[in-house]
Short mmCIF file of N, CA and C in Angstrom, two decimals:
data_model
loop_
_atom_site.label_atom_id
_atom_site.label_comp_id
_atom_site.label_asym_id
_atom_site.label_seq_id
_atom_site.Cartn_x
_atom_site.Cartn_y
_atom_site.Cartn_z
N UNK A 150 27.70 -9.53 -47.08
CA UNK A 150 29.07 -9.62 -47.56
C UNK A 150 29.91 -10.27 -46.48
N UNK A 151 30.67 -11.27 -46.86
CA UNK A 151 31.50 -11.98 -45.91
C UNK A 151 32.81 -11.24 -45.68
N UNK A 152 33.31 -11.35 -44.46
CA UNK A 152 34.58 -10.71 -44.12
C UNK A 152 35.72 -11.33 -44.93
N UNK A 153 36.72 -10.54 -45.17
CA UNK A 153 37.88 -11.04 -45.89
C UNK A 153 38.74 -11.90 -44.97
N UNK A 154 39.46 -12.81 -45.59
CA UNK A 154 40.44 -13.59 -44.84
C UNK A 154 41.64 -12.68 -44.55
N UNK A 155 42.50 -13.04 -43.61
CA UNK A 155 43.71 -12.23 -43.38
C UNK A 155 44.57 -12.09 -44.64
N UNK A 156 44.64 -13.13 -45.45
CA UNK A 156 45.45 -13.06 -46.68
C UNK A 156 44.82 -12.08 -47.68
N UNK A 157 43.51 -12.10 -47.79
CA UNK A 157 42.83 -11.16 -48.69
C UNK A 157 43.01 -9.72 -48.21
N UNK A 158 42.87 -9.53 -46.90
CA UNK A 158 43.05 -8.20 -46.33
C UNK A 158 44.46 -7.70 -46.59
N UNK A 159 45.45 -8.55 -46.35
CA UNK A 159 46.84 -8.14 -46.57
C UNK A 159 47.09 -7.83 -48.04
N UNK A 160 46.48 -8.59 -48.93
CA UNK A 160 46.63 -8.31 -50.36
C UNK A 160 46.12 -6.93 -50.72
N UNK A 161 44.96 -6.57 -50.20
CA UNK A 161 44.41 -5.23 -50.46
C UNK A 161 45.33 -4.15 -49.90
N UNK A 162 45.80 -4.36 -48.67
CA UNK A 162 46.67 -3.36 -48.05
C UNK A 162 48.02 -3.26 -48.76
N UNK A 163 48.54 -4.38 -49.25
CA UNK A 163 49.80 -4.34 -50.00
C UNK A 163 49.61 -3.59 -51.32
N UNK A 164 48.50 -3.85 -52.00
CA UNK A 164 48.24 -3.15 -53.26
C UNK A 164 48.07 -1.65 -53.00
N UNK A 165 47.34 -1.31 -51.96
CA UNK A 165 47.14 0.10 -51.62
C UNK A 165 48.47 0.77 -51.29
N UNK A 166 49.31 0.11 -50.52
CA UNK A 166 50.61 0.68 -50.17
C UNK A 166 51.45 0.94 -51.42
N UNK A 167 51.42 0.01 -52.36
CA UNK A 167 52.19 0.20 -53.58
C UNK A 167 51.65 1.36 -54.41
N UNK A 168 50.34 1.50 -54.48
CA UNK A 168 49.76 2.63 -55.20
C UNK A 168 50.06 3.95 -54.48
N UNK A 169 50.02 3.92 -53.15
CA UNK A 169 50.40 5.11 -52.38
C UNK A 169 51.83 5.52 -52.72
N UNK A 170 52.73 4.54 -52.76
CA UNK A 170 54.14 4.82 -53.04
C UNK A 170 54.31 5.41 -54.43
N UNK A 171 53.65 4.81 -55.42
CA UNK A 171 53.75 5.32 -56.79
C UNK A 171 53.24 6.75 -56.87
N UNK A 172 52.08 7.00 -56.29
CA UNK A 172 51.51 8.35 -56.34
C UNK A 172 52.46 9.35 -55.69
N UNK A 173 52.97 9.02 -54.50
CA UNK A 173 53.86 9.95 -53.79
C UNK A 173 55.15 10.18 -54.58
N UNK A 174 55.68 9.14 -55.19
CA UNK A 174 56.91 9.28 -55.97
C UNK A 174 56.68 10.17 -57.18
N UNK A 175 55.61 9.91 -57.92
CA UNK A 175 55.35 10.69 -59.13
C UNK A 175 54.99 12.13 -58.78
N UNK A 176 54.30 12.31 -57.68
CA UNK A 176 53.98 13.66 -57.22
C UNK A 176 55.26 14.42 -56.86
N UNK A 177 56.21 13.73 -56.22
CA UNK A 177 57.48 14.37 -55.86
C UNK A 177 58.26 14.76 -57.11
N UNK A 178 58.24 13.91 -58.12
CA UNK A 178 58.91 14.24 -59.38
C UNK A 178 58.32 15.52 -59.98
N UNK A 179 57.01 15.63 -59.95
CA UNK A 179 56.35 16.83 -60.46
C UNK A 179 56.73 18.05 -59.61
N UNK A 180 56.77 17.89 -58.31
CA UNK A 180 57.20 18.99 -57.44
C UNK A 180 58.63 19.42 -57.77
N UNK A 181 59.50 18.47 -58.06
CA UNK A 181 60.91 18.77 -58.31
C UNK A 181 61.19 19.30 -59.71
N UNK A 182 60.47 18.78 -60.71
CA UNK A 182 60.80 19.12 -62.10
C UNK A 182 59.70 19.86 -62.85
N UNK A 183 58.57 20.04 -62.21
CA UNK A 183 57.46 20.70 -62.87
C UNK A 183 56.53 19.70 -63.53
N UNK A 184 55.51 20.19 -64.24
CA UNK A 184 54.48 19.32 -64.82
C UNK A 184 54.96 18.60 -66.09
N UNK A 185 55.84 17.63 -65.90
CA UNK A 185 56.40 16.90 -67.04
C UNK A 185 55.60 15.63 -67.33
N UNK A 186 55.62 15.27 -68.60
CA UNK A 186 54.99 14.02 -69.03
C UNK A 186 56.01 12.90 -68.92
N UNK A 187 55.61 11.72 -68.62
CA UNK A 187 54.24 11.26 -68.42
C UNK A 187 53.76 11.38 -66.97
N UNK A 188 54.58 11.96 -66.10
CA UNK A 188 54.24 11.99 -64.68
C UNK A 188 52.92 12.70 -64.39
N UNK A 189 52.64 13.81 -65.11
CA UNK A 189 51.41 14.55 -64.82
C UNK A 189 50.17 13.73 -65.15
N UNK A 190 50.26 12.86 -66.14
CA UNK A 190 49.12 12.02 -66.49
C UNK A 190 49.02 10.82 -65.54
N UNK A 191 50.14 10.20 -65.28
CA UNK A 191 50.12 8.96 -64.52
C UNK A 191 49.86 9.21 -63.04
N UNK A 192 50.26 10.35 -62.52
CA UNK A 192 49.96 10.64 -61.11
C UNK A 192 48.45 10.68 -60.89
N UNK A 193 47.71 11.15 -61.88
CA UNK A 193 46.24 11.16 -61.77
C UNK A 193 45.68 9.74 -61.84
N UNK A 194 46.28 8.92 -62.68
CA UNK A 194 45.85 7.52 -62.75
C UNK A 194 46.12 6.81 -61.43
N UNK A 195 47.26 7.10 -60.82
CA UNK A 195 47.58 6.47 -59.52
C UNK A 195 46.57 6.90 -58.46
N UNK A 196 46.12 8.12 -58.55
CA UNK A 196 45.09 8.60 -57.61
C UNK A 196 43.81 7.78 -57.78
N UNK A 197 43.42 7.53 -59.03
CA UNK A 197 42.24 6.70 -59.28
C UNK A 197 42.45 5.27 -58.79
N UNK A 198 43.65 4.75 -58.94
CA UNK A 198 43.96 3.40 -58.44
C UNK A 198 43.80 3.35 -56.92
N UNK A 199 44.32 4.36 -56.24
CA UNK A 199 44.17 4.41 -54.78
C UNK A 199 42.69 4.45 -54.41
N UNK A 200 41.93 5.27 -55.12
CA UNK A 200 40.50 5.39 -54.81
C UNK A 200 39.77 4.06 -55.00
N UNK A 201 40.11 3.32 -56.04
CA UNK A 201 39.47 2.02 -56.28
C UNK A 201 39.77 1.05 -55.13
N UNK A 202 41.01 1.03 -54.69
CA UNK A 202 41.39 0.14 -53.59
C UNK A 202 40.79 0.61 -52.27
N UNK A 203 40.76 1.92 -52.05
CA UNK A 203 40.14 2.44 -50.83
C UNK A 203 38.65 2.11 -50.79
N UNK A 204 38.00 2.14 -51.94
CA UNK A 204 36.58 1.78 -51.98
C UNK A 204 36.38 0.32 -51.60
N UNK A 205 37.22 -0.56 -52.10
CA UNK A 205 37.14 -1.97 -51.69
C UNK A 205 37.37 -2.11 -50.18
N UNK A 206 38.33 -1.38 -49.67
CA UNK A 206 38.60 -1.43 -48.22
C UNK A 206 37.37 -0.96 -47.43
N UNK A 207 36.72 0.09 -47.90
CA UNK A 207 35.50 0.56 -47.23
C UNK A 207 34.40 -0.50 -47.29
N UNK A 208 34.23 -1.10 -48.45
CA UNK A 208 33.19 -2.12 -48.60
C UNK A 208 33.40 -3.30 -47.66
N UNK A 209 34.65 -3.63 -47.42
CA UNK A 209 34.96 -4.77 -46.56
C UNK A 209 35.37 -4.35 -45.15
N UNK A 210 35.14 -3.09 -44.81
CA UNK A 210 35.41 -2.56 -43.46
C UNK A 210 36.85 -2.80 -43.01
N UNK A 211 37.79 -2.52 -43.92
CA UNK A 211 39.20 -2.62 -43.60
C UNK A 211 39.71 -1.22 -43.26
N UNK A 212 40.30 -1.09 -42.12
CA UNK A 212 40.88 0.19 -41.72
C UNK A 212 42.10 0.46 -42.59
N UNK A 213 42.15 1.64 -43.17
CA UNK A 213 43.25 1.98 -44.07
C UNK A 213 44.12 3.08 -43.49
N UNK A 214 45.41 2.96 -43.70
CA UNK A 214 46.31 4.01 -43.23
C UNK A 214 46.29 5.19 -44.20
N UNK A 215 46.73 6.33 -43.72
CA UNK A 215 46.97 7.44 -44.65
C UNK A 215 48.26 7.10 -45.40
N UNK A 216 48.52 7.82 -46.45
CA UNK A 216 49.69 7.52 -47.28
C UNK A 216 50.98 7.76 -46.49
N UNK A 217 51.72 6.69 -46.17
CA UNK A 217 52.94 6.84 -45.39
C UNK A 217 54.14 7.27 -46.22
N UNK A 218 53.99 7.34 -47.53
CA UNK A 218 55.11 7.61 -48.42
C UNK A 218 55.34 9.09 -48.71
N UNK A 219 54.38 9.94 -48.36
CA UNK A 219 54.53 11.37 -48.66
C UNK A 219 55.74 11.91 -47.92
N UNK A 220 56.66 12.51 -48.69
CA UNK A 220 57.88 13.06 -48.13
C UNK A 220 58.96 12.03 -47.83
N UNK A 221 58.71 10.76 -48.17
CA UNK A 221 59.67 9.70 -47.87
C UNK A 221 60.08 8.91 -49.12
N UNK A 222 59.88 9.48 -50.27
CA UNK A 222 60.20 8.80 -51.52
C UNK A 222 61.52 9.34 -52.06
N UNK A 223 62.12 8.62 -53.00
CA UNK A 223 63.40 9.08 -53.57
C UNK A 223 63.26 10.44 -54.26
N UNK A 224 64.35 11.17 -54.27
CA UNK A 224 64.45 12.40 -55.05
C UNK A 224 65.46 12.11 -56.16
N UNK A 225 65.23 12.67 -57.33
CA UNK A 225 66.04 12.34 -58.48
C UNK A 225 66.85 13.55 -58.95
N UNK A 226 68.00 13.25 -59.54
CA UNK A 226 68.86 14.31 -60.04
C UNK A 226 68.51 14.72 -61.46
N UNK A 227 67.70 13.89 -62.12
CA UNK A 227 67.29 14.22 -63.49
C UNK A 227 65.94 13.57 -63.79
N UNK A 228 65.29 14.12 -64.80
CA UNK A 228 64.03 13.54 -65.26
C UNK A 228 64.26 12.13 -65.80
N UNK A 229 65.37 11.95 -66.51
CA UNK A 229 65.68 10.64 -67.09
C UNK A 229 65.81 9.58 -65.99
N UNK A 230 66.51 9.93 -64.92
CA UNK A 230 66.67 8.98 -63.81
C UNK A 230 65.32 8.68 -63.18
N UNK A 231 64.47 9.68 -63.05
CA UNK A 231 63.12 9.46 -62.50
C UNK A 231 62.34 8.51 -63.40
N UNK A 232 62.45 8.68 -64.71
CA UNK A 232 61.75 7.79 -65.64
C UNK A 232 62.29 6.37 -65.57
N UNK A 233 63.61 6.23 -65.48
CA UNK A 233 64.21 4.89 -65.38
C UNK A 233 63.72 4.18 -64.11
N UNK A 234 63.67 4.91 -63.03
CA UNK A 234 63.20 4.31 -61.78
C UNK A 234 61.70 3.99 -61.85
N UNK A 235 60.95 4.83 -62.54
CA UNK A 235 59.52 4.57 -62.71
C UNK A 235 59.28 3.30 -63.51
N UNK A 236 60.14 3.02 -64.49
CA UNK A 236 60.04 1.76 -65.24
C UNK A 236 60.16 0.59 -64.27
N UNK A 237 61.17 0.64 -63.41
CA UNK A 237 61.35 -0.43 -62.42
C UNK A 237 60.14 -0.53 -61.50
N UNK A 238 59.63 0.61 -61.07
CA UNK A 238 58.47 0.63 -60.18
C UNK A 238 57.23 0.01 -60.81
N UNK A 239 57.00 0.29 -62.08
CA UNK A 239 55.83 -0.28 -62.76
C UNK A 239 55.98 -1.79 -62.97
N UNK A 240 57.20 -2.24 -63.22
CA UNK A 240 57.44 -3.69 -63.32
C UNK A 240 57.18 -4.35 -61.98
N UNK A 241 57.68 -3.74 -60.91
CA UNK A 241 57.44 -4.28 -59.57
C UNK A 241 55.95 -4.28 -59.23
N UNK A 242 55.24 -3.25 -59.67
CA UNK A 242 53.79 -3.17 -59.45
C UNK A 242 53.08 -4.34 -60.12
N UNK A 243 53.46 -4.66 -61.34
CA UNK A 243 52.84 -5.78 -62.06
C UNK A 243 53.10 -7.10 -61.34
N UNK A 244 54.30 -7.26 -60.81
CA UNK A 244 54.64 -8.47 -60.06
C UNK A 244 53.81 -8.55 -58.78
N UNK A 245 53.63 -7.42 -58.12
CA UNK A 245 52.80 -7.40 -56.92
C UNK A 245 51.38 -7.86 -57.24
N UNK A 246 50.83 -7.37 -58.35
CA UNK A 246 49.47 -7.79 -58.73
C UNK A 246 49.42 -9.26 -59.09
N UNK A 247 50.49 -9.82 -59.67
CA UNK A 247 50.52 -11.27 -59.90
C UNK A 247 50.34 -12.00 -58.57
N UNK A 248 50.98 -11.50 -57.53
CA UNK A 248 50.89 -12.14 -56.21
C UNK A 248 49.51 -11.97 -55.59
N UNK A 249 49.00 -10.73 -55.56
CA UNK A 249 47.73 -10.52 -54.86
C UNK A 249 46.55 -11.11 -55.62
N UNK A 250 46.68 -11.29 -56.92
CA UNK A 250 45.62 -11.96 -57.68
C UNK A 250 45.41 -13.39 -57.19
N UNK A 251 46.44 -13.98 -56.62
CA UNK A 251 46.35 -15.35 -56.10
C UNK A 251 45.79 -15.39 -54.68
N UNK A 252 45.56 -14.23 -54.08
CA UNK A 252 45.16 -14.17 -52.68
C UNK A 252 43.65 -14.22 -52.46
N UNK A 253 42.88 -14.18 -53.54
CA UNK A 253 41.43 -14.13 -53.39
C UNK A 253 40.74 -14.75 -54.60
N UNK A 254 39.48 -15.11 -54.41
CA UNK A 254 38.66 -15.53 -55.54
C UNK A 254 37.42 -14.66 -55.66
N UNK A 255 37.41 -13.54 -54.95
CA UNK A 255 36.26 -12.63 -54.97
C UNK A 255 36.28 -11.82 -56.27
N UNK A 256 35.22 -11.92 -57.07
CA UNK A 256 35.19 -11.25 -58.37
C UNK A 256 35.39 -9.74 -58.31
N UNK A 257 34.83 -9.07 -57.31
CA UNK A 257 34.98 -7.62 -57.24
C UNK A 257 36.43 -7.21 -57.02
N UNK A 258 37.12 -7.93 -56.16
CA UNK A 258 38.52 -7.62 -55.89
C UNK A 258 39.38 -7.99 -57.09
N UNK A 259 39.13 -9.16 -57.66
CA UNK A 259 39.90 -9.59 -58.84
C UNK A 259 39.74 -8.62 -60.00
N UNK A 260 38.53 -8.11 -60.20
CA UNK A 260 38.31 -7.14 -61.28
C UNK A 260 39.17 -5.89 -61.09
N UNK A 261 39.23 -5.40 -59.86
CA UNK A 261 40.05 -4.21 -59.59
C UNK A 261 41.53 -4.53 -59.79
N UNK A 262 41.99 -5.63 -59.22
CA UNK A 262 43.40 -6.00 -59.38
C UNK A 262 43.78 -6.13 -60.85
N UNK A 263 42.95 -6.80 -61.62
CA UNK A 263 43.26 -6.99 -63.05
C UNK A 263 43.29 -5.66 -63.80
N UNK A 264 42.35 -4.79 -63.50
CA UNK A 264 42.31 -3.48 -64.16
C UNK A 264 43.55 -2.65 -63.82
N UNK A 265 43.95 -2.68 -62.56
CA UNK A 265 45.11 -1.89 -62.15
C UNK A 265 46.39 -2.47 -62.73
N UNK A 266 46.50 -3.78 -62.74
CA UNK A 266 47.68 -4.41 -63.32
C UNK A 266 47.75 -4.11 -64.82
N UNK A 267 46.63 -4.19 -65.48
CA UNK A 267 46.59 -3.91 -66.91
C UNK A 267 47.02 -2.47 -67.20
N UNK A 268 46.54 -1.53 -66.42
CA UNK A 268 46.94 -0.13 -66.62
C UNK A 268 48.44 0.03 -66.44
N UNK A 269 48.98 -0.64 -65.46
CA UNK A 269 50.41 -0.55 -65.19
C UNK A 269 51.22 -1.11 -66.35
N UNK A 270 50.85 -2.29 -66.82
CA UNK A 270 51.61 -2.97 -67.88
C UNK A 270 51.39 -2.34 -69.25
N UNK A 271 50.14 -2.03 -69.56
CA UNK A 271 49.81 -1.60 -70.92
C UNK A 271 49.93 -0.10 -71.16
N UNK A 272 49.84 0.71 -70.11
CA UNK A 272 49.89 2.16 -70.32
C UNK A 272 51.05 2.82 -69.58
N UNK A 273 51.16 2.58 -68.29
CA UNK A 273 52.19 3.28 -67.51
C UNK A 273 53.60 2.84 -67.91
N UNK A 274 53.83 1.54 -67.96
CA UNK A 274 55.17 1.04 -68.28
C UNK A 274 55.65 1.54 -69.64
N UNK A 275 54.87 1.41 -70.70
CA UNK A 275 55.35 1.93 -71.99
C UNK A 275 55.62 3.44 -71.98
N UNK A 276 54.80 4.19 -71.27
CA UNK A 276 55.01 5.64 -71.21
C UNK A 276 56.32 5.96 -70.51
N UNK A 277 56.61 5.27 -69.43
CA UNK A 277 57.87 5.52 -68.73
C UNK A 277 59.07 4.99 -69.51
N UNK A 278 58.88 3.89 -70.25
CA UNK A 278 59.97 3.40 -71.10
C UNK A 278 60.31 4.41 -72.17
N UNK A 279 59.30 5.01 -72.79
CA UNK A 279 59.56 6.07 -73.80
C UNK A 279 60.28 7.25 -73.15
N UNK A 280 59.84 7.61 -71.97
CA UNK A 280 60.45 8.72 -71.24
C UNK A 280 61.92 8.41 -70.93
N UNK A 281 62.21 7.20 -70.51
CA UNK A 281 63.58 6.82 -70.15
C UNK A 281 64.49 6.79 -71.37
N UNK A 282 63.91 6.59 -72.55
CA UNK A 282 64.71 6.52 -73.78
C UNK A 282 64.96 7.89 -74.40
N UNK A 283 64.27 8.91 -73.94
CA UNK A 283 64.48 10.26 -74.48
C UNK A 283 65.84 10.79 -74.06
N UNK A 284 66.37 11.68 -74.89
CA UNK A 284 67.65 12.35 -74.56
C UNK A 284 67.41 13.55 -73.70
#
């Protein structure tokens, strides 16, 4: 297996950082408001996303940081506000994957990026949009 280029390495680390942030944010929402949907489902998905990226980092011998976002994410005054912010976060996540998809041509990395972007756009975003529209 060939070493990653600096751009490929940075793409993996950027994707991991974004997944770390999402997980920490959604976990904080659950800590603050209890086991509310869709956060309880999506926080588990974010954990799987982190694991997929960490596995790629292990395969390519990239040193990974621990999650720097724990205890440093926004706190919300309401569930609705948390959902509205999560909508923005999932849109930003999709944009990040648009960028990192251009950083490599390695099929294993591209497969993971595409799967994670798809989950964000097709499942997480609609769930948070429904949540943000609730009264």
